[in-house]
Amino acid sequence: MFRRLLAALVSATLIAALAACGSNEGSAQKAGVAMPTTTSDRWVKDGEAVQAQLEALGYDVTMLYAEDDVPTQVEQVGQLIDEGVELLIIGSVDGTALKAELDRAEAAGIPIIAYDRLIRDSGAVDYYATFDNFQVGVQQGTALLQGLGVLDAAGAPTNTNDTFNVEVFAGSPDDNNATVFYNGAMSILQPYFDNNTLNIPSGELAFDTVAIQAWSAETGGQRMASLLSGNSDTLDGVLSPYDGISRAIIDELKNVGYGTAAKPLPTVTGQDAELDSVKSIVAGEQDSTIYKDTRQLAEVAVLMGHQILQGQTPEVNDTASYDNGVKVIPSYLLSPLLVTADNYRAAVVETGYYTEDQLS
Ligand code: BGC
């Protein structure tokens, strides 16, 4: 739907923009994009798609990456406002830290789109483009149980009497998504903790004890190493919230001897369908990931911003879930897709997200 709409808009608007350029060069509207980090390919792909799609609509784009540093992003958003952007698309680092700058943007009449991560504590945010984050967690929890054999491929309980040792990791506490993913996963896993099908050797399950600040792969790997050194029980599964952390967890597991026929790797989940993780899935190491097509997300966010500037009302499909502490932000939620060795080709190759060559 968005793709068709955008294609139509792109061609109509491009013709208009090109015509305008002939008579009035340099009149392109300025769009500012603030992104969290280049350390994960998902955000690099997001940035490229947002930039390309804004440029296709004739915008002059400034894109700034904050490398997961909160003060840097606050400063960058300020810089974009000072540059005179007419639209802000923001993938936040800390969803609560931007309030003062966003007040300034609002006073200057700049529409603000929260990109993938909810911007909290600010009434200045106009729209939110994201995936169904609760569903991401549901899919991660389901994938863990399927990998363990507690659920079958169709998602039905196998009624196993076995007990499985698992450890749980969550994302960054300053990213609203992290809690939503965790809650989604727990909605699936909790009954199996309660009936002791799942056992946690470390005993750590509360969000605060398992959250990894800044989604840092290094911190995630360190936590895995310390969990492994404190316990000799064989681990059967790890709920990991994001591919970068998943790969660090797998490295630590291999360091202590997992990954052989005698001691197979536990079922490790992930998120983002990052190239190295899809390769790991193909190699039989990481068990699953969640594919969130960044091209679609970029389309939604760009179209939202563009429509506001055109005096139109963007389409949303959720007006209840995302209360940012000041107001409920009208949102468009895209559907995430669970990817395993069984469906990776259809999911990420046939959709053109990666080429077969990239995966080999
Ligand atoms: C995104 C995830 C990503 C994580 C770490 C979250 O806000 O929704 O897709 O894995 O940040 O970058």
PDB file of N, CA and C and ligand atoms in Angstrom, residues 40 42-43 116-117 133 175 177 181 215 241-242 271-272 292, ligand 1:
ATOM      1  N   SER A  40      25.816  -0.866  13.711  1.00  0.00           N
ATOM      2  CA  SER A  40      25.014  -2.041  13.352  1.00  0.00           C
ATOM      3  C   SER A  40      24.493  -1.823  11.941  1.00  0.00           C
ATOM      4  N   ARG A  42      21.933  -2.673  10.432  1.00  0.00           N
ATOM      5  CA  ARG A  42      20.504  -2.341  10.290  1.00  0.00           C
ATOM      6  C   ARG A  42      20.337  -0.826  10.185  1.00  0.00           C
ATOM      7  N   TRP A  43      21.028  -0.058  11.031  1.00  0.00           N
ATOM      8  CA  TRP A  43      20.821   1.395  11.030  1.00  0.00           C
ATOM      9  C   TRP A  43      21.474   2.052   9.821  1.00  0.00           C
ATOM     10  N   ASP A 116      11.295   4.314  14.215  1.00  0.00           N
ATOM     11  CA  ASP A 116      11.486   2.992  14.835  1.00  0.00           C
ATOM     12  C   ASP A 116      11.437   3.004  16.364  1.00  0.00           C
ATOM     13  N   ARG A 117      12.071   4.007  16.998  1.00  0.00           N
ATOM     14  CA  ARG A 117      12.085   4.071  18.465  1.00  0.00           C
ATOM     15  C   ARG A 117      11.199   5.223  18.924  1.00  0.00           C
ATOM     16  N   ASN A 133       6.314  -3.918  17.725  1.00  0.00           N
ATOM     17  CA  ASN A 133       7.417  -4.311  18.602  1.00  0.00           C
ATOM     18  C   ASN A 133       7.033  -5.425  19.575  1.00  0.00           C
ATOM     19  N   ASP A 175      15.876   2.611  25.543  1.00  0.00           N
ATOM     20  CA  ASP A 175      15.133   2.469  24.287  1.00  0.00           C
ATOM     21  C   ASP A 175      13.781   1.825  24.624  1.00  0.00           C
ATOM     22  N   ASN A 177      11.650   0.474  22.925  1.00  0.00           N
ATOM     23  CA  ASN A 177      11.419  -0.813  22.253  1.00  0.00           C
ATOM     24  C   ASN A 177      11.877  -1.996  23.097  1.00  0.00           C
ATOM     25  N   PHE A 181       9.796  -5.374  23.489  1.00  0.00           N
ATOM     26  CA  PHE A 181      10.266  -6.686  23.004  1.00  0.00           C
ATOM     27  C   PHE A 181      10.254  -7.704  24.152  1.00  0.00           C
ATOM     28  N   TRP A 215      22.527  -1.478  23.807  1.00  0.00           N
ATOM     29  CA  TRP A 215      22.494  -2.652  22.941  1.00  0.00           C
ATOM     30  C   TRP A 215      23.917  -3.108  22.597  1.00  0.00           C
ATOM     31  N   PRO A 241      18.076 -10.295  22.264  1.00  0.00           N
ATOM     32  CA  PRO A 241      17.157  -9.335  21.654  1.00  0.00           C
ATOM     33  C   PRO A 241      17.596  -8.797  20.301  1.00  0.00           C
ATOM     34  N   TYR A 242      18.891  -8.942  19.966  1.00  0.00           N
ATOM     35  CA  TYR A 242      19.377  -8.248  18.758  1.00  0.00           C
ATOM     36  C   TYR A 242      20.605  -8.981  18.217  1.00  0.00           C
ATOM     37  N   GLN A 271      17.557 -10.445  16.226  1.00  0.00           N
ATOM     38  CA  GLN A 271      16.663  -9.468  15.600  1.00  0.00           C
ATOM     39  C   GLN A 271      17.430  -8.626  14.603  1.00  0.00           C
ATOM     40  N   ASP A 272      16.817  -8.326  13.513  1.00  0.00           N
ATOM     41  CA  ASP A 272      17.271  -7.375  12.471  1.00  0.00           C
ATOM     42  C   ASP A 272      17.722  -8.044  11.183  1.00  0.00           C
ATOM     43  N   LYS A 292      13.067  -7.202   9.717  1.00  0.00           N
ATOM     44  CA  LYS A 292      12.272  -5.973   9.697  1.00  0.00           C
ATOM     45  C   LYS A 292      12.795  -5.180   8.498  1.00  0.00           C
TER      46      LYS A 292
HETATM   47  C1  BGC B   1      15.363  -1.689  17.101  1.00  0.00           C
HETATM   48  C2  BGC B   1      15.910  -3.060  16.848  1.00  0.00           C
HETATM   49  C3  BGC B   1      17.404  -3.079  17.046  1.00  0.00           C
HETATM   50  C4  BGC B   1      17.812  -2.417  18.328  1.00  0.00           C
HETATM   51  C5  BGC B   1      19.323  -2.283  18.429  1.00  0.00           C
HETATM   52  C6  BGC B   1      15.808  -1.234  18.455  1.00  0.00           C
HETATM   53  O1  BGC B   1      15.261   0.001  18.752  1.00  0.00           O
HETATM   54  O2  BGC B   1      13.954  -1.693  16.989  1.00  0.00           O
HETATM   55  O3  BGC B   1      15.578  -3.435  15.532  1.00  0.00           O
HETATM   56  O4  BGC B   1      17.848  -4.405  17.094  1.00  0.00           O
HETATM   57  O5  BGC B   1      17.228  -1.163  18.448  1.00  0.00           O
HETATM   58  O6  BGC B   1      19.800  -1.456  17.422  1.00  0.00           O
END
